[in-house]
PDB file of N, CA and C in Angstrom:
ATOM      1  N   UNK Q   1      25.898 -82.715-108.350  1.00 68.00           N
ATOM      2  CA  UNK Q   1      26.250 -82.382-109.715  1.00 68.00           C
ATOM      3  C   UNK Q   1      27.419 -83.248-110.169  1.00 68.00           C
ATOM      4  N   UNK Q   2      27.538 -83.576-111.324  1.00 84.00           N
ATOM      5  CA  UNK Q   2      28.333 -84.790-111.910  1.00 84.00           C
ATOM      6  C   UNK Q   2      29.473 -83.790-112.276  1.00 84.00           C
ATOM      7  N   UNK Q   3      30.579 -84.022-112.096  1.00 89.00           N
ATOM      8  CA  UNK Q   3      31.757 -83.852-112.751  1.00 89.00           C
ATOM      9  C   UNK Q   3      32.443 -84.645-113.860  1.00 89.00           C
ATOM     10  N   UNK Q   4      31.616 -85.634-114.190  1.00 93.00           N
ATOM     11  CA  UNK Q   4      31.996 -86.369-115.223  1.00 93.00           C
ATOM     12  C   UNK Q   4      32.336 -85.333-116.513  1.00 93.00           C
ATOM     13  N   UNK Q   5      33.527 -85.710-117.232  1.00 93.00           N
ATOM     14  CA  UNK Q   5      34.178 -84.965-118.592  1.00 93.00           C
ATOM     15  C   UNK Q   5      34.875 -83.728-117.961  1.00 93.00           C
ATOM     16  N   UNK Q   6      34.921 -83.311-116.846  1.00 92.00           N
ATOM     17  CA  UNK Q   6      35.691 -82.245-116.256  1.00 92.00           C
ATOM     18  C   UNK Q   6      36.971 -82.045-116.065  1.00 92.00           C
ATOM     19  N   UNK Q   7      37.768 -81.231-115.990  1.00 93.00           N
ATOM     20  CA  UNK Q   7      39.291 -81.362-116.190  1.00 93.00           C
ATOM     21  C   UNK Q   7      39.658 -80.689-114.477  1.00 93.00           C
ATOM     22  N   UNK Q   8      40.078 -81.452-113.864  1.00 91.00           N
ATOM     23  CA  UNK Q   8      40.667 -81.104-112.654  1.00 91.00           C
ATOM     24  C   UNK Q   8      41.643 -80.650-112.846  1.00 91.00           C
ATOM     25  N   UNK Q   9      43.137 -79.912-112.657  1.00 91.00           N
ATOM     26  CA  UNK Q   9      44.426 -79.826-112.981  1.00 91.00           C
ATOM     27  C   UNK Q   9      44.792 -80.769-114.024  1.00 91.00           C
ATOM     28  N   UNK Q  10      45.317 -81.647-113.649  1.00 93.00           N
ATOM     29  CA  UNK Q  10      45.608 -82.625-114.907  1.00 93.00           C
ATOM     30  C   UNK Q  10      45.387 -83.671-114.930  1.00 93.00           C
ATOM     31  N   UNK Q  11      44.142 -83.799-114.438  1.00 94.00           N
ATOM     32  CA  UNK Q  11      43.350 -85.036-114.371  1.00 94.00           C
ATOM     33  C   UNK Q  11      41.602 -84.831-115.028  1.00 94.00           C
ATOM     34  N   UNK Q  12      40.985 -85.816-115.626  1.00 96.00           N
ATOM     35  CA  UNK Q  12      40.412 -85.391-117.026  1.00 96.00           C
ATOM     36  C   UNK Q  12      39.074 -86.771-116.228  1.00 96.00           C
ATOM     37  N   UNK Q  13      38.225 -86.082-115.442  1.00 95.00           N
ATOM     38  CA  UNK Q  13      37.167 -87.351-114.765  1.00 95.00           C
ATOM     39  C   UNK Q  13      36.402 -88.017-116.089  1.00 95.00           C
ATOM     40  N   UNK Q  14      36.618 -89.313-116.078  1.00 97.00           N
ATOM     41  CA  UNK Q  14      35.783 -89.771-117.230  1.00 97.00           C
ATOM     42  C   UNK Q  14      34.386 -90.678-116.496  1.00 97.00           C
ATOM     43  N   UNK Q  15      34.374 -90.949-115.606  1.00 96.00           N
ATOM     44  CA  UNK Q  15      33.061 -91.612-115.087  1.00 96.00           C
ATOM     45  C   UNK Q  15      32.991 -92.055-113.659  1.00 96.00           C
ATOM     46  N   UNK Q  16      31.995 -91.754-112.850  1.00 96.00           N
ATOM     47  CA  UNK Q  16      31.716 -92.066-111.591  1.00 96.00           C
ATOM     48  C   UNK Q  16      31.573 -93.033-111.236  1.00 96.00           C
ATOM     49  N   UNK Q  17      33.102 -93.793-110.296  1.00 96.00           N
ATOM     50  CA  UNK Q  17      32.698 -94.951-109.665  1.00 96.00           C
ATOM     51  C   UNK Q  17      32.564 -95.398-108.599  1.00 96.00           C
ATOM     52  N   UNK Q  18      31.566 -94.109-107.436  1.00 94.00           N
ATOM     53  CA  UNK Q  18      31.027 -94.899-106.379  1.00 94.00           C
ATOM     54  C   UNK Q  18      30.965 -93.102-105.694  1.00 94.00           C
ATOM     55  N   UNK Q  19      29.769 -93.016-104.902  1.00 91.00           N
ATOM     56  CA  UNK Q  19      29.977 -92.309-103.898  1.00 91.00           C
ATOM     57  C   UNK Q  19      29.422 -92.482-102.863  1.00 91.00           C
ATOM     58  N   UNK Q  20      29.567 -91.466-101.494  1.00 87.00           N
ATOM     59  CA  UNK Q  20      29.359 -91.228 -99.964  1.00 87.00           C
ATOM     60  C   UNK Q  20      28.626 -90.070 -99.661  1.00 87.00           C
ATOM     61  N   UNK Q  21      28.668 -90.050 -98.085  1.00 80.00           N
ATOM     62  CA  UNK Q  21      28.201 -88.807 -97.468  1.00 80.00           C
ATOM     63  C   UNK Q  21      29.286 -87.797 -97.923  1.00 80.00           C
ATOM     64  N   UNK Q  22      30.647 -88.097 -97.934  1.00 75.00           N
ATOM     65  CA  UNK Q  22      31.826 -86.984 -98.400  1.00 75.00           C
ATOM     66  C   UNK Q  22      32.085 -86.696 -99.507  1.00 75.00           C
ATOM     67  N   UNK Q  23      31.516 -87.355-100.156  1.00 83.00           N
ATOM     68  CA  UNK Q  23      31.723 -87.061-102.004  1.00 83.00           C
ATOM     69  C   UNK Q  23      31.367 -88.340-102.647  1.00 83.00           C
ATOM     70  N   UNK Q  24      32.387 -88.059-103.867  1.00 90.00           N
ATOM     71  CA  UNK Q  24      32.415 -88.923-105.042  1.00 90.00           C
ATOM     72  C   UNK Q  24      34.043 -89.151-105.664  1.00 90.00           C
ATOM     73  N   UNK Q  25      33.870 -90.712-105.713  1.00 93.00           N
ATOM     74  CA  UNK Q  25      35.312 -90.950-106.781  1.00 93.00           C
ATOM     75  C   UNK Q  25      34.839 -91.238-108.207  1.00 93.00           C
ATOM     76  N   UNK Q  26      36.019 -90.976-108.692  1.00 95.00           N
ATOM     77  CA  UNK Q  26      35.817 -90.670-110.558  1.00 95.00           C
ATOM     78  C   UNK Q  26      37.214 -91.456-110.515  1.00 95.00           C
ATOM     79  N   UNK Q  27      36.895 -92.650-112.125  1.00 97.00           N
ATOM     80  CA  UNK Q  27      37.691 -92.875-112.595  1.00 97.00           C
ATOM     81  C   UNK Q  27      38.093 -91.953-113.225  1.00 97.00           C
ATOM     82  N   UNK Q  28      39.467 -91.395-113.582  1.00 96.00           N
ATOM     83  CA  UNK Q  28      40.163 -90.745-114.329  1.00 96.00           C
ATOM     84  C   UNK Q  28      41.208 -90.645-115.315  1.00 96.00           C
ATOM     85  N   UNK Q  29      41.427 -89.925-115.888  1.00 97.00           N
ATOM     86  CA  UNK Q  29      42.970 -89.912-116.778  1.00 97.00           C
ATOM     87  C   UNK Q  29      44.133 -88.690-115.903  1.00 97.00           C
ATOM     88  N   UNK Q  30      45.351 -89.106-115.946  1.00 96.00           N
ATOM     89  CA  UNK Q  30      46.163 -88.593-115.769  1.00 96.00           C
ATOM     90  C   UNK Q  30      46.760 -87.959-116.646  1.00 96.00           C
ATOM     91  N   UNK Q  31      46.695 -87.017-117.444  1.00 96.00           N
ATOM     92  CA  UNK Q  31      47.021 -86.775-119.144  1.00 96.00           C
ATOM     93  C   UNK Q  31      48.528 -86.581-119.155  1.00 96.00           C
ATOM     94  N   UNK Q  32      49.441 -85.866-118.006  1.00 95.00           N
ATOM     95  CA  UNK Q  32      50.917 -85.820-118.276  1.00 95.00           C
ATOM     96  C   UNK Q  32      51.360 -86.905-117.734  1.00 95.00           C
ATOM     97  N   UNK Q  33      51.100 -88.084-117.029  1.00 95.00           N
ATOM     98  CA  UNK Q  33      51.451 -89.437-117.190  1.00 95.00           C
ATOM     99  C   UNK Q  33      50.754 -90.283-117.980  1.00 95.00           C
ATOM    100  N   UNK Q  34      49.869 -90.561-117.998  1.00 96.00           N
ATOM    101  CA  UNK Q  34      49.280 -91.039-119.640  1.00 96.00           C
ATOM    102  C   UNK Q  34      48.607 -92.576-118.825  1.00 96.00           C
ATOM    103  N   UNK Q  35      48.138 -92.164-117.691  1.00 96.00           N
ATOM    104  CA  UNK Q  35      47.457 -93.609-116.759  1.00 96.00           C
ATOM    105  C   UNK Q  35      46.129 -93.212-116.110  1.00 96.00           C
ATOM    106  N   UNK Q  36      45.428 -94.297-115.699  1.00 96.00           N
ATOM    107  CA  UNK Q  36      44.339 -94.279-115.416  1.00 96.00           C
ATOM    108  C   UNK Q  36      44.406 -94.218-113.685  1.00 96.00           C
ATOM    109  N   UNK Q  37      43.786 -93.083-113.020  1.00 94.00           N
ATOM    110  CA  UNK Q  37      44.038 -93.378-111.534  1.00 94.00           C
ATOM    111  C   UNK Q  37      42.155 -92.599-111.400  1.00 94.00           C
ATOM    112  N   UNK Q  38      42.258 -93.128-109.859  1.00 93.00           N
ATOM    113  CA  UNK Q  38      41.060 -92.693-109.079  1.00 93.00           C
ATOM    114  C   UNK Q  38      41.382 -91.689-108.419  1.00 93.00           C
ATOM    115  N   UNK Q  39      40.055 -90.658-108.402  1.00 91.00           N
ATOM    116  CA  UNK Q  39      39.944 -89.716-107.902  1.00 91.00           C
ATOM    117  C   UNK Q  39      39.090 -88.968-106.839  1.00 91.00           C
ATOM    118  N   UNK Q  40      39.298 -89.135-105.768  1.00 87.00           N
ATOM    119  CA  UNK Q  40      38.089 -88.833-104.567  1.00 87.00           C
ATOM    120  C   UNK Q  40      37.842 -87.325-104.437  1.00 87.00           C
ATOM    121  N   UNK Q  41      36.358 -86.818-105.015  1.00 86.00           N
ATOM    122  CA  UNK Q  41      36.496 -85.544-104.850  1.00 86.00           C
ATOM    123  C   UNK Q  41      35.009 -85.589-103.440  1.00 86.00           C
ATOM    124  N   UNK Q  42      35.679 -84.027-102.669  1.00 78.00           N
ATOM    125  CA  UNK Q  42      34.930 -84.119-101.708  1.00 78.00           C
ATOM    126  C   UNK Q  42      34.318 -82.556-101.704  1.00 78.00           C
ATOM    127  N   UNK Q  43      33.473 -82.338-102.591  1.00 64.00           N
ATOM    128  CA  UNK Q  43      32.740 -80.727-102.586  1.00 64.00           C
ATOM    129  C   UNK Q  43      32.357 -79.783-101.527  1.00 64.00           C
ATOM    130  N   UNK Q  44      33.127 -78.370-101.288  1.00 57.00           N
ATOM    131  CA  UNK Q  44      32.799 -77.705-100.242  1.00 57.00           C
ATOM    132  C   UNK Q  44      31.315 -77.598 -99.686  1.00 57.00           C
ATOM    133  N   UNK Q  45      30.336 -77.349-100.929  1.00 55.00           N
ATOM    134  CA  UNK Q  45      29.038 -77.326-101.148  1.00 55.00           C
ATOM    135  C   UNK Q  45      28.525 -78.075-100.358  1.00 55.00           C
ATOM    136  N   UNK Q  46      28.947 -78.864 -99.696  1.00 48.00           N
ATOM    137  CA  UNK Q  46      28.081 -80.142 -99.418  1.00 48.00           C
ATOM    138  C   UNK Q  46      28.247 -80.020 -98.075  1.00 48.00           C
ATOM    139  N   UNK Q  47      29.102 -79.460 -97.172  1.00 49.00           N
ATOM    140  CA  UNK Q  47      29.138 -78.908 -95.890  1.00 49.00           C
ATOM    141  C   UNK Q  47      28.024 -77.995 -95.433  1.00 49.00           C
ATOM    142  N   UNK Q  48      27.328 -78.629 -94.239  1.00 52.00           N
ATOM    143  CA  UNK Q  48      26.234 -77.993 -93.642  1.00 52.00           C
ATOM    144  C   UNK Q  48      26.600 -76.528 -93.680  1.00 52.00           C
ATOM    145  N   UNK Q  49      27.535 -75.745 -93.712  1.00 51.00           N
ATOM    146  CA  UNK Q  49      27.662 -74.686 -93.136  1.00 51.00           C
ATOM    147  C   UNK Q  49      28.610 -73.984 -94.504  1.00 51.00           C
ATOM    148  N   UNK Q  50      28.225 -73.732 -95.788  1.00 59.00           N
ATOM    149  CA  UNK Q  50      29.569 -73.754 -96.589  1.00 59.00           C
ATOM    150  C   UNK Q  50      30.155 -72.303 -96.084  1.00 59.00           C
ATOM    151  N   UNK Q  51      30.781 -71.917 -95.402  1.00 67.00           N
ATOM    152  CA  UNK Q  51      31.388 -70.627 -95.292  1.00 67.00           C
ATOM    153  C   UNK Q  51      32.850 -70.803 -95.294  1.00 67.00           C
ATOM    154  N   UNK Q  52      33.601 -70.014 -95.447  1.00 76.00           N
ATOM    155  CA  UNK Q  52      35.217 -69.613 -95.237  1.00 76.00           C
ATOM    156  C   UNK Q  52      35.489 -70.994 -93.936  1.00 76.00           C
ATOM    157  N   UNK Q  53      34.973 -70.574 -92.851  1.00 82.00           N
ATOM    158  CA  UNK Q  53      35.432 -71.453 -92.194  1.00 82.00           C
ATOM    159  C   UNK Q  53      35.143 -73.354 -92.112  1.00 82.00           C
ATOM    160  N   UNK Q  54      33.984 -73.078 -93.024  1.00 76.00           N
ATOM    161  CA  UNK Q  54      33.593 -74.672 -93.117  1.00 76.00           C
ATOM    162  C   UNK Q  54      34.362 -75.507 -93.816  1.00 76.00           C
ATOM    163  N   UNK Q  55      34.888 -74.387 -94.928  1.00 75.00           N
ATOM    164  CA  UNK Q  55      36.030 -74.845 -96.422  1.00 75.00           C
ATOM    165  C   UNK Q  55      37.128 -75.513 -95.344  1.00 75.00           C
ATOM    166  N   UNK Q  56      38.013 -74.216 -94.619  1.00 81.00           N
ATOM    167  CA  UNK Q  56      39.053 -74.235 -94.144  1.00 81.00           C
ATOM    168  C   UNK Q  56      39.018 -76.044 -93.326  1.00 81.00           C
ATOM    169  N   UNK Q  57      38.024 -76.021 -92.966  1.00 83.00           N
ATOM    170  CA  UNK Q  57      38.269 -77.208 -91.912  1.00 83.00           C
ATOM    171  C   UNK Q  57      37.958 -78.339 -93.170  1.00 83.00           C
ATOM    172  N   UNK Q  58      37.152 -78.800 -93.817  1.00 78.00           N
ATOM    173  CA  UNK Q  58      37.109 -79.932 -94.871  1.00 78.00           C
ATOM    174  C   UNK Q  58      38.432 -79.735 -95.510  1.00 78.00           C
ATOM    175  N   UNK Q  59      38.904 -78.826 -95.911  1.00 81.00           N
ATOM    176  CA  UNK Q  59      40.372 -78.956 -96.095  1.00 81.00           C
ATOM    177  C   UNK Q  59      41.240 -79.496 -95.444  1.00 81.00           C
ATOM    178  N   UNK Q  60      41.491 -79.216 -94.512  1.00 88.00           N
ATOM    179  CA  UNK Q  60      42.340 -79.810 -93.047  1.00 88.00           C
ATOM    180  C   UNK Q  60      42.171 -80.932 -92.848  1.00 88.00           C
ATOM    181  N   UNK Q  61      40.643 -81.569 -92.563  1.00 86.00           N
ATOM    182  CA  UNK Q  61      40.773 -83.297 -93.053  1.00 86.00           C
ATOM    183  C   UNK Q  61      40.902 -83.682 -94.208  1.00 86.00           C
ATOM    184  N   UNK Q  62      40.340 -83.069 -95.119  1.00 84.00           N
ATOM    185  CA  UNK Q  62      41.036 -83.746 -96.683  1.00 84.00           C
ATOM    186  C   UNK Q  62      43.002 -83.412 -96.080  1.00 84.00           C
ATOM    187  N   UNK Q  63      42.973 -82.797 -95.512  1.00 90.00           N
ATOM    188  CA  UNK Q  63      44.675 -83.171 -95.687  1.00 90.00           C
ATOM    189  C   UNK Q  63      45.131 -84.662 -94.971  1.00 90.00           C
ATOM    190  N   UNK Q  64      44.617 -84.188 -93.561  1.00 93.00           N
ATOM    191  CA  UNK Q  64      45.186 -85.181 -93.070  1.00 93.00           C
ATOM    192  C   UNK Q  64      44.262 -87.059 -93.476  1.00 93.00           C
ATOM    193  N   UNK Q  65      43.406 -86.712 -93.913  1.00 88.00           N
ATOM    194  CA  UNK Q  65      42.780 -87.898 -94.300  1.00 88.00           C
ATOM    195  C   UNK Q  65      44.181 -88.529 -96.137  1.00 88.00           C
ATOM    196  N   UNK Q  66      44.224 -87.755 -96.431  1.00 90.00           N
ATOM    197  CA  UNK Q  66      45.681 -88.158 -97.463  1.00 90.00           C
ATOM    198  C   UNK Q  66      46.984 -88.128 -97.056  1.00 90.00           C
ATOM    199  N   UNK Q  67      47.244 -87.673 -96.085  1.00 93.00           N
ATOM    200  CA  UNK Q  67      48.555 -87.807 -94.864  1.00 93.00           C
ATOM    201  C   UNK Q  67      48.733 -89.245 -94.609  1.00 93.00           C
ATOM    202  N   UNK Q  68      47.052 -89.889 -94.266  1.00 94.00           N
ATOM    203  CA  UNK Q  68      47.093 -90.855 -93.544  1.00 94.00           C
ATOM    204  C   UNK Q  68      47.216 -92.214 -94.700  1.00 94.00           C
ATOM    205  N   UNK Q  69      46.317 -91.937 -95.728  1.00 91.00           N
ATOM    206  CA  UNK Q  69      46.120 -92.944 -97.063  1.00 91.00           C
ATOM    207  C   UNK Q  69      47.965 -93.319 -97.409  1.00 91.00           C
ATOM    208  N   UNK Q  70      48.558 -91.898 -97.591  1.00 92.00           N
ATOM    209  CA  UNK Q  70      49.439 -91.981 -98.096  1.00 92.00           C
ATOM    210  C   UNK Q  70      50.896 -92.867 -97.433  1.00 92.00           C
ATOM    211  N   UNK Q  71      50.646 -93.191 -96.269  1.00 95.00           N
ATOM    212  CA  UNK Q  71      51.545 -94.556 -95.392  1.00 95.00           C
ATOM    213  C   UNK Q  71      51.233 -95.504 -95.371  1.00 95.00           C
ATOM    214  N   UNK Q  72      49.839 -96.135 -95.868  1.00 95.00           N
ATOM    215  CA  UNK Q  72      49.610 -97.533 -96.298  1.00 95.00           C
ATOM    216  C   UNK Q  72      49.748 -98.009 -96.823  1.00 95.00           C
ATOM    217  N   UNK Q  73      50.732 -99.192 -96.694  1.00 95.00           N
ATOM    218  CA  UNK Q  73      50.956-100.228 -97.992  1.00 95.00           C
ATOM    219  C   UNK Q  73      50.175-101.245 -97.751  1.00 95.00           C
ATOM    220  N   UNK Q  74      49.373-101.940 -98.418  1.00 94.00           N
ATOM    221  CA  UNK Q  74      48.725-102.894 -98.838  1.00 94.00           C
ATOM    222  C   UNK Q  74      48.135-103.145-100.168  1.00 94.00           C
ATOM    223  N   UNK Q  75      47.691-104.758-100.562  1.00 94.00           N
ATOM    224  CA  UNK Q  75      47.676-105.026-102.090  1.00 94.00           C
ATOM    225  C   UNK Q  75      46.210-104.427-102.533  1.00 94.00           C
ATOM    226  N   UNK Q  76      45.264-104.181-101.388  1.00 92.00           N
ATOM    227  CA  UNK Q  76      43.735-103.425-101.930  1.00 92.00           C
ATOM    228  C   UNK Q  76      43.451-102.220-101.694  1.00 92.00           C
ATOM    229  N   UNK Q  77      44.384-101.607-100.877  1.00 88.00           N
ATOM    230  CA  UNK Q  77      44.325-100.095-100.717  1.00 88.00           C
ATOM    231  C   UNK Q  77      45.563 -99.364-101.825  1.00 88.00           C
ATOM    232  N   UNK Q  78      44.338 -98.584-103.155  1.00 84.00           N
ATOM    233  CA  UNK Q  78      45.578 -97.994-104.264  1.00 84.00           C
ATOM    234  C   UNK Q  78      46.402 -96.838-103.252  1.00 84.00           C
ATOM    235  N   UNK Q  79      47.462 -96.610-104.079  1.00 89.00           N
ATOM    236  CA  UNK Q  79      48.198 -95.828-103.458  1.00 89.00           C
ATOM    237  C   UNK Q  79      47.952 -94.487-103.680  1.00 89.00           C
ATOM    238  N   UNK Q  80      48.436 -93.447-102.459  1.00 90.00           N
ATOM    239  CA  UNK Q  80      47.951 -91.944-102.953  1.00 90.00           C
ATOM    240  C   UNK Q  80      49.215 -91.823-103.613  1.00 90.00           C
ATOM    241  N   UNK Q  81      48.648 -90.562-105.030  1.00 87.00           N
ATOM    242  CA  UNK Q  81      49.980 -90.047-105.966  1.00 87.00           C
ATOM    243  C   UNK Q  81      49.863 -88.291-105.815  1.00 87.00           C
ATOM    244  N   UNK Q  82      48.649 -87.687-105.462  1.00 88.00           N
ATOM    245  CA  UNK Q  82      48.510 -86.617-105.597  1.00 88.00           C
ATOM    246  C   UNK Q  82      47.402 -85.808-104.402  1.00 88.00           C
ATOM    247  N   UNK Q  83      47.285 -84.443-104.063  1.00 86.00           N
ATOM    248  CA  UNK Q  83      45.707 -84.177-103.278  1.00 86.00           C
ATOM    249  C   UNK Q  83      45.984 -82.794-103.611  1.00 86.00           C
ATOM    250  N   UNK Q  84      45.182 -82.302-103.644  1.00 83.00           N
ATOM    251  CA  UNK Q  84      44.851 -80.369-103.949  1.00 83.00           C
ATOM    252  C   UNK Q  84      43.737 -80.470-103.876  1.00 83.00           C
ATOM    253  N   UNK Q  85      43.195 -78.625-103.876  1.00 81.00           N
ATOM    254  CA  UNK Q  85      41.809 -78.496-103.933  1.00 81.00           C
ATOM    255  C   UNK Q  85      41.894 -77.336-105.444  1.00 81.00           C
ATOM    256  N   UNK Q  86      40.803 -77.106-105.994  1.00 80.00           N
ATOM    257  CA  UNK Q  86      40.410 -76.569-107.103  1.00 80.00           C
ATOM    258  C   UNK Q  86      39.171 -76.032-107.222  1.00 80.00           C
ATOM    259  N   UNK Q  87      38.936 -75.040-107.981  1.00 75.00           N
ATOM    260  CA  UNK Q  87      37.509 -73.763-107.940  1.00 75.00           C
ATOM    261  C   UNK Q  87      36.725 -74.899-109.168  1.00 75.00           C
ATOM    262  N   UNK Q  88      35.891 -75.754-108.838  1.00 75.00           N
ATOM    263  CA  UNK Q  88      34.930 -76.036-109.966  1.00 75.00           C
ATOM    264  C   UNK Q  88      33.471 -75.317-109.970  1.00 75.00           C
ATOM    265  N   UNK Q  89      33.197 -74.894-110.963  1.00 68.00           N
ATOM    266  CA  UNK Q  89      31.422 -73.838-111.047  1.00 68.00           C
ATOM    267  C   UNK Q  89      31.304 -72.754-109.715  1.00 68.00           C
ATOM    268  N   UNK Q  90      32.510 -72.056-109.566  1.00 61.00           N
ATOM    269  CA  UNK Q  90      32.055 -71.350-108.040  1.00 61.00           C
ATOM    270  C   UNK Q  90      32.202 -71.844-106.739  1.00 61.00           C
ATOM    271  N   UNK Q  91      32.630 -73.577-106.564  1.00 60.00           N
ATOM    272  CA  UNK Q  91      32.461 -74.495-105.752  1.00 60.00           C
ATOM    273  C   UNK Q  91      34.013 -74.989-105.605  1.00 60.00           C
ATOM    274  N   UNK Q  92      34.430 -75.118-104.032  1.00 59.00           N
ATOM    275  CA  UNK Q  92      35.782 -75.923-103.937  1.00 59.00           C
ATOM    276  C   UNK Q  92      35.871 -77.300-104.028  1.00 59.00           C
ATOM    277  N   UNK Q  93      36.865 -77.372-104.833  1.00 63.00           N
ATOM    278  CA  UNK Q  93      36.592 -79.187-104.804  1.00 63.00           C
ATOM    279  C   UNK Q  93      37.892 -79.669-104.272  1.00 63.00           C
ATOM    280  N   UNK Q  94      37.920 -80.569-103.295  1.00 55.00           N
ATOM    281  CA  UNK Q  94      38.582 -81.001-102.570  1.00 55.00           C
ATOM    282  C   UNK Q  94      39.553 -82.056-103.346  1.00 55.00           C
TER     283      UNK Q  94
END
């Protein structure tokens, strides 16, 4: 399911640019900084097993998978600014 035009916290997905087995990134707007950043969302739904405990653990690597983004400096890897999860249609979005 497309999240395109959806409002994450304060980020506003305007179009899908690329996805995986773990999700999808969306170009986005940042509306209280007023910039354009990318957004990797990774849907609970999509876990073989969606239960309480399937969430809990895709959470736990969505953490540490932005733990890890977030110490790389280099000129082609963007930088992390933000990570949460959020209730979209009944569904956690990573």
């Amino acid at each position: 399911m497309s999240l395109e035009g959806k409002q994450l916290g304060r980020y506003r997905l305007l179009n899908l640019i690329g996805s995986g087995n773990m999700g999808e990134v969306y170009l986005a707007d940042d509306v209280q900084l007023h910039r354009q950043v990318a957004i990797k969302v990774t849907r609970a739904e999509a876990t073989s097993y969606p239960d309480t405990q399937a969430i809990r653990e895709a959470a736990r690597l969505f953490q540490r998978e932005a733990r890890a983004v977030a110490m790389l400096d280099h000129p082609h890897i963007l930088p992390l600014f933000d990570y949460g999860e959020e209730n979209v249609n009944g569904a956690w979005t990573l």
